[in-house]
Coordinates of C-alpha atoms in Angstrom, one line a residue:
X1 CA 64.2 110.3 115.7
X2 CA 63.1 112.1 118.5
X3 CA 60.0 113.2 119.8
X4 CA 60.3 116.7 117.7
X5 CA 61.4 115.0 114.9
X6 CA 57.7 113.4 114.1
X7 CA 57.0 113.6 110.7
X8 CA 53.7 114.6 109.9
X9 CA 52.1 112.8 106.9
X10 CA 54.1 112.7 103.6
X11 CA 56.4 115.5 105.1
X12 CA 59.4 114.1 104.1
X13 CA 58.7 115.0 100.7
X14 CA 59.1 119.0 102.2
X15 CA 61.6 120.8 100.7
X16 CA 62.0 121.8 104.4
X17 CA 62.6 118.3 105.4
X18 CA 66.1 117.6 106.5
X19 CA 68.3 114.8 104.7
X20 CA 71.7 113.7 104.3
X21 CA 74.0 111.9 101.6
X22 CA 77.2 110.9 102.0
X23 CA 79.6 112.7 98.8
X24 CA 82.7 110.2 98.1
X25 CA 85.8 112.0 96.8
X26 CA 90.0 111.0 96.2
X27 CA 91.7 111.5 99.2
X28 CA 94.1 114.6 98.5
X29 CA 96.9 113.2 100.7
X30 CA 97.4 109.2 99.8
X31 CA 97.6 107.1 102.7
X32 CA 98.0 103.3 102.1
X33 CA 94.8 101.6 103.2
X34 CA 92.4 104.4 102.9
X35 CA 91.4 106.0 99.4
X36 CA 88.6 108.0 99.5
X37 CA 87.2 111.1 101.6
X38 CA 84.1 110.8 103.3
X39 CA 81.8 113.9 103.6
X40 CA 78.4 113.7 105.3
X41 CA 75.9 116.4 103.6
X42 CA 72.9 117.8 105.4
X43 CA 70.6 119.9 103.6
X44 CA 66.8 120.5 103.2
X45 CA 65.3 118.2 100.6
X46 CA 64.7 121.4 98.6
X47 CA 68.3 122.1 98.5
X48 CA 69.2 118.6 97.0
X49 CA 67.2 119.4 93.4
X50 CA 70.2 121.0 93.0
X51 CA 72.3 118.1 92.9
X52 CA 72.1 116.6 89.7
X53 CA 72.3 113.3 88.5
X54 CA 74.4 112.3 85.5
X55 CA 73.1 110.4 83.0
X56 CA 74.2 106.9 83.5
X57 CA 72.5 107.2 87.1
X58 CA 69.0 108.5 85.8
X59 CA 69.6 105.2 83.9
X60 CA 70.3 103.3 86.6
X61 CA 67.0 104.3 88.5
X62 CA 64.7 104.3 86.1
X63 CA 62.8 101.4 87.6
X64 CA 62.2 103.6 90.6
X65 CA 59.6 105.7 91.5
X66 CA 60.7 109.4 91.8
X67 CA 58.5 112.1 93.5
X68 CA 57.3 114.0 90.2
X69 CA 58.4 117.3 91.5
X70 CA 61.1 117.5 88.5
X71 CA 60.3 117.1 85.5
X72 CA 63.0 115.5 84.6
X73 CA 63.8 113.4 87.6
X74 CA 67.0 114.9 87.1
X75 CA 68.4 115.8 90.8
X76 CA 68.5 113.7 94.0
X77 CA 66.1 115.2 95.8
X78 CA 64.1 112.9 93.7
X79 CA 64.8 110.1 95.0
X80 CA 64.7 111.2 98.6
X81 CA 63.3 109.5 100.9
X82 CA 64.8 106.4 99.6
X83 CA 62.6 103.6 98.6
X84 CA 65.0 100.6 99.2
X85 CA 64.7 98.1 96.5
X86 CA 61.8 98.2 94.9
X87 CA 59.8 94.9 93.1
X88 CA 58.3 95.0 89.3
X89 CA 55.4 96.4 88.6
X90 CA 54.1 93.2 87.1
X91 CA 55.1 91.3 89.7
X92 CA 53.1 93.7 92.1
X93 CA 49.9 93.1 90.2
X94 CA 50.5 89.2 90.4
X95 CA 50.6 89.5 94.3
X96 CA 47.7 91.8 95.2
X97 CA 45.7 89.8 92.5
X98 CA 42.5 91.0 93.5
X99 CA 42.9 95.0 92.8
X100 CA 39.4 95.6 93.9
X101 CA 40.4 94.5 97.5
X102 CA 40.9 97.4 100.5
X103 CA 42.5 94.4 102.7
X104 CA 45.8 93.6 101.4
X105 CA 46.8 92.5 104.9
X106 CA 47.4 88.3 104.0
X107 CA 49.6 89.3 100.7
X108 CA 51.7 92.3 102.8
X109 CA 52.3 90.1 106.1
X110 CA 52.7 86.5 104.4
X111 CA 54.1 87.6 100.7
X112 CA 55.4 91.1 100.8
X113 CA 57.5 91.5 103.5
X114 CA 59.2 88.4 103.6
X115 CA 60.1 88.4 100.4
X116 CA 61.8 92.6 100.2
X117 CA 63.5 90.6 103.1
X118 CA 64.6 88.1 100.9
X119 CA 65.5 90.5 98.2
X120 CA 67.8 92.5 100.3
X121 CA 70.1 89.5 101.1
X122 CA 70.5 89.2 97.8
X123 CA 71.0 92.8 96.7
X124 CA 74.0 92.9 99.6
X125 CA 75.7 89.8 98.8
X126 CA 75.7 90.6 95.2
X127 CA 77.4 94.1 95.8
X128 CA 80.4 92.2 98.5
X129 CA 80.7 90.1 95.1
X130 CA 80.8 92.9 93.0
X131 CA 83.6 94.8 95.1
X132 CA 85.6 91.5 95.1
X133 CA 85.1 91.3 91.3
X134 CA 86.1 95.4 90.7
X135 CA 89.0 94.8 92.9
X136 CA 90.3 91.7 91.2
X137 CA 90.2 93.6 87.8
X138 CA 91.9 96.4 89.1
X139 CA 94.8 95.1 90.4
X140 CA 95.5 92.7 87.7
X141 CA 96.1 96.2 85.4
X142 CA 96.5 100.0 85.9
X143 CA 92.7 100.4 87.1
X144 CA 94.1 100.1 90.7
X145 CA 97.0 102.8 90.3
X146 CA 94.5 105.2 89.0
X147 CA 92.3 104.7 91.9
X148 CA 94.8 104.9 94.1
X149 CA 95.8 108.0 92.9
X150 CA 92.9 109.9 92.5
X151 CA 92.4 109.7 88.6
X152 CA 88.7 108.4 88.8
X153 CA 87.9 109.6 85.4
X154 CA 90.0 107.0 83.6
X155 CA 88.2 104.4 84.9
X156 CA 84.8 102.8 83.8
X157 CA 82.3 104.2 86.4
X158 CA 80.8 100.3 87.1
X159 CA 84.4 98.9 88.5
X160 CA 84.9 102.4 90.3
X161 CA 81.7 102.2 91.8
X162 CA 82.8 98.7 93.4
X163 CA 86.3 99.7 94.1
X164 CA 84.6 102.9 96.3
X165 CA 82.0 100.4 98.0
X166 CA 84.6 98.3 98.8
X167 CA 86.4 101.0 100.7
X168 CA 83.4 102.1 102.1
X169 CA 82.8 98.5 103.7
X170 CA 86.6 98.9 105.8
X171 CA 86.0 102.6 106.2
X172 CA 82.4 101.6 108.1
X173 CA 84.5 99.9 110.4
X174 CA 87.5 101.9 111.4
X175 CA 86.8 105.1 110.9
X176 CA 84.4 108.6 111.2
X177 CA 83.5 110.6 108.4
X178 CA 86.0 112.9 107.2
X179 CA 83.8 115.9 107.0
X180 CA 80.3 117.1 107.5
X181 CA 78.3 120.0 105.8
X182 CA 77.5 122.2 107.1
X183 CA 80.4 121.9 109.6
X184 CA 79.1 123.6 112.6
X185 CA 76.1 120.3 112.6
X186 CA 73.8 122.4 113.7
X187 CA 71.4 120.7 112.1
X188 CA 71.4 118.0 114.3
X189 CA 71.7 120.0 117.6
X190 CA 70.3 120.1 120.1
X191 CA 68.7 117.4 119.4
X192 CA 65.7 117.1 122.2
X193 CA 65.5 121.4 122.2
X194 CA 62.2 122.2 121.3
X195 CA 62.5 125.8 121.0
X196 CA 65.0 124.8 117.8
X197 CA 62.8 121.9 115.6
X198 CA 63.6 120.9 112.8
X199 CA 61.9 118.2 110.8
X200 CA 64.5 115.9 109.8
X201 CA 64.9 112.5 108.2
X202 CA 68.3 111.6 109.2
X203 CA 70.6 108.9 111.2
X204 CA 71.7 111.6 114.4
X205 CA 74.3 110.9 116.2
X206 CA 72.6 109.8 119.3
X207 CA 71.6 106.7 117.1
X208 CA 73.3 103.6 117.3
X209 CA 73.4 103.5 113.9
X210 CA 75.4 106.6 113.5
X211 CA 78.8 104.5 113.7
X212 CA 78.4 102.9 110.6
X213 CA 76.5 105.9 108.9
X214 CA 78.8 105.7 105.7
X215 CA 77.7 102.3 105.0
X216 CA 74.3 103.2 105.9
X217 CA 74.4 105.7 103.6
X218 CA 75.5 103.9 100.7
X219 CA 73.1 100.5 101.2
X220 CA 70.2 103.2 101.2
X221 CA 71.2 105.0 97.8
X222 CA 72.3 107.9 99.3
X223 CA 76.1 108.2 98.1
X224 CA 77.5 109.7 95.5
X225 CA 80.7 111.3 93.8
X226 CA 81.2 114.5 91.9
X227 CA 81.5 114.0 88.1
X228 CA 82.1 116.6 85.2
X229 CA 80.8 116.7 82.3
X230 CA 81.1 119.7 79.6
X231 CA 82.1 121.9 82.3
X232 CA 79.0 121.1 85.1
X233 CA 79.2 118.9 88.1
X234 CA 77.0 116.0 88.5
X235 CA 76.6 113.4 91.1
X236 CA 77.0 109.7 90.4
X237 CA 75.1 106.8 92.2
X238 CA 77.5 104.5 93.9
X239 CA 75.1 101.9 94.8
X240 CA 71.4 101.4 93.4
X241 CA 69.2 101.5 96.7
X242 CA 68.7 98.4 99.0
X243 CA 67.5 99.5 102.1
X244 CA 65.2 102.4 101.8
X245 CA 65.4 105.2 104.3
X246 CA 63.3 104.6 106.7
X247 CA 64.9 101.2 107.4
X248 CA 68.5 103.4 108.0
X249 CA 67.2 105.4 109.9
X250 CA 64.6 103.7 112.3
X251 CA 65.3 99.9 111.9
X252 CA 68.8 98.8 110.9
X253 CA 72.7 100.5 112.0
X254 CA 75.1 98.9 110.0
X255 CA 78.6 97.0 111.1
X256 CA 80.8 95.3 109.4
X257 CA 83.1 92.1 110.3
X258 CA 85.8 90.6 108.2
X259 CA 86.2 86.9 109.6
X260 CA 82.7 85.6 108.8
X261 CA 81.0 84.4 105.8
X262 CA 77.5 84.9 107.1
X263 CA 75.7 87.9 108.6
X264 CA 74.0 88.3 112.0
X265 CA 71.1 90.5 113.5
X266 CA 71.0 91.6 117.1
X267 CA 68.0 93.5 118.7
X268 CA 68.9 96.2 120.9
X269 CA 67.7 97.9 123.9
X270 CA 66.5 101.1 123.3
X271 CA 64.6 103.5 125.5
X272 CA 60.8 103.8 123.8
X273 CA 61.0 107.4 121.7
X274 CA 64.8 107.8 121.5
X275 CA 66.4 108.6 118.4
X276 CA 68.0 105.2 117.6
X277 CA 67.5 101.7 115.5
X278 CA 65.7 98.0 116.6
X279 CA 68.9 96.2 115.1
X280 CA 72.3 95.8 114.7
X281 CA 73.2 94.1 111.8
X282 CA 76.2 92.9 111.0
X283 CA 77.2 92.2 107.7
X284 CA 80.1 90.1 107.0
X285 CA 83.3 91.1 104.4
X286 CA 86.2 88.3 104.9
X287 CA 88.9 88.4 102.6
X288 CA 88.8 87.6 99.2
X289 CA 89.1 83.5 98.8
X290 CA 91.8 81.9 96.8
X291 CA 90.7 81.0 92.9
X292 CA 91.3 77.6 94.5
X293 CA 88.0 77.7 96.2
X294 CA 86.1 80.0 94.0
X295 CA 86.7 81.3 90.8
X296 CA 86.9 85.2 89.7
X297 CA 84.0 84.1 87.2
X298 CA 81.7 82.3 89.8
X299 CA 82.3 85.7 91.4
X300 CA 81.7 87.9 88.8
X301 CA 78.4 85.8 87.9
X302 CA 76.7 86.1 91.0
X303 CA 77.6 90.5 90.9
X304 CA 76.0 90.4 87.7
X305 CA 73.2 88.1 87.8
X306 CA 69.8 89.8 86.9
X307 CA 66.5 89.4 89.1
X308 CA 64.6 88.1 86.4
X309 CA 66.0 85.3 84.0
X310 CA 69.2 84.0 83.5
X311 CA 70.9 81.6 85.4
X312 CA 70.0 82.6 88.7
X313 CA 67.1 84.4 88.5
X314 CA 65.1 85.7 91.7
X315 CA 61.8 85.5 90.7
X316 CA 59.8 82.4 89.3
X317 CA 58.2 82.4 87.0
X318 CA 55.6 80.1 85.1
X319 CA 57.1 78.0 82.1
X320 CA 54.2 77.9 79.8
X321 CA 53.3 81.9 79.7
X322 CA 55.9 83.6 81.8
X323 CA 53.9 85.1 84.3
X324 CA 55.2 85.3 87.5
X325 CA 54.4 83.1 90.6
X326 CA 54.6 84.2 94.5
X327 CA 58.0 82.7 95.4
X328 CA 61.5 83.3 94.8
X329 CA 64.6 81.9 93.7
X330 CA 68.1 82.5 94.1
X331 CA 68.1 84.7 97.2
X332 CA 71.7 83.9 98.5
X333 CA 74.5 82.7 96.6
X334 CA 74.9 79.6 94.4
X335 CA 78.5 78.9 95.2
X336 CA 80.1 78.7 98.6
X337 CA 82.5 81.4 100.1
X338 CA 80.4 83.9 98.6
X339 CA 78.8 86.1 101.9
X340 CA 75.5 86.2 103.0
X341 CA 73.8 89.4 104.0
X342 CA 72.3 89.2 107.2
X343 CA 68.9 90.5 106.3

């Protein structure tokens, strides 16, 4: 962000506050090795309570805070900023113990942080295994056809929402996004006039991080596809939120590699006050291994495995009364050739 893009305090919750989603649709000409459209919307946040969420995504974030300016929690705007993944609320009380403390400093900087950290490397290496696990499925029956072909209501929104990630991982890495809305993106030009402010909480392109603004996108929350339902459009949530939008924006850009299991972080030189991010991460995506080396259920456990319980569980817990303890678990995967995030 630039020096006229300064938010003021809790501005980005103005409807006059500028975001962006990225809106996933068939691609209307196939062409082997690339499925889906990519559009990048920009609109006020007051535009995006428009946009409304379909029913199995209001499920999906209902352990997420939404700004209470609808009722409902019914449309994106919602959910705008992003929060990024987001810890229990139990778990919350268990760290900052003593509620009557102003300090929190020694639970944020030693607990906290560290452990968000933690629980994005996890929230990214499940969703690589997911995509492996949706794409596996699909091609061993018609699920891939249909994809393929642009008939995305016959299919079962979970494996469609790992087949689209999955393209979204090569798309990140080859290519620009198909469109933008409004087209003219005026809305992120000129981007150091000061005559023409806007107050905007986006990746512009004079960020590093705009190359990989798709997957960006879709690690914050912030993509979606068109669904109807008795005869009104609604947006579905590709990905549940893991890096909130801040950390998009200001922190992270996004790459992708294919011939690495693990993940890397660079820091970058930046000139102090331009619109760009601290960090290049790269996040790896090899090819899928043979069952020989790991099995489609290993796979398919670790893309499903819940935070709390289970057989890999995140959190600890206490044995006697179940209350939680300050450490974590299973933050990376339990079986090899499985990627780690980078975060």
């Amino acid at each position: 962000m630039t020096a006229t893009d300064l938010l003021k305090p809790g501005q980005w919750y103005d409807d006059e506050t500028y975001y962006q989603i990225l809106l996933v649709a068939p691609r209307q000409k196939i062409t082997e090795g690339k499925y889906i459209e990519a559009t990048i919307v920009t609109k006020k946040r007051g535009e995006f309570k428009k946009y409304f969420l379909d029913k199995k995504t209001q499920q999906n974030l209902r352990d997420y805070s939404p700004i209470n300016d609808d009722i409902n929690h019914q449309s994106i705007a919602c959910y705008l900023p992003s929060l990024g993944v987001v810890f229990p609320k139990v778990f919350i009380d268990a760290l900052f113990i003593e509620k009557s403390s102003q300090n929190h400093s020694i639970e944020i900087n030693n607990f906290y942080e560290p452990i968000r950290t933690l629980l994005h490397t996890r929230k990214i290496s499940q969703l690589i295994a997911k995509t492996w696990h949706c794409y596996i499925k699909a091609k061993t029956s018609d699920l891939w056809y249909e994809f393929v072909h642009g008939k995305w209501n016959d299919i079962d929104s979970d494996i469609l929402d790992g087949l689209i990630a999955r393209e979204i991982f090569f798309f990140a890495q080859k290519s620009s996004p198909d469109n933008f809305v409004p087209n003219n993106l005026d809305t992120y030009y000129p981007l150091n006039n000061k005559s023409n402010q806007k107050t905007r909480f986006l990746i512009l392109p004079s960020s590093k991080a705009w190359q990989g603004i798709t997957l960006s996108l879709l690690m914050a929350g912030q993509a979606y596809y068109e669904i109807e339902q008795d005869g009104e459009t609604y947006y579905h949530q590709i990905c549940q939120p893991i890096l909130s939008t801040g950390e998009i924006v200001h922190k992270y850009g996004i790459e992708v590699t294919f011939n690495k299991f693990e993940g890397d972080i660079k820091e970058l030189k930046v000139d102090p006050g331009n619109s760009s991010i601290a960090y290049q991460a790269t996040i790896p995506y090899p090819p899928i291994p043979s069952e020989i080396n790991l099995s489609l259920e290993n796979i398919t456990k670790w893309s499903q495995a819940k935070d709390e319980d289970g057989d890999f569980p995140f959190y600890q817990k206490n044995e006697d009364d179940q209350s939680y303890l300050i450490g974590v678990e299973y933050f990376s995967p339990p079986y090899p050739y499985i990627p780690l995030s980078c975060t």
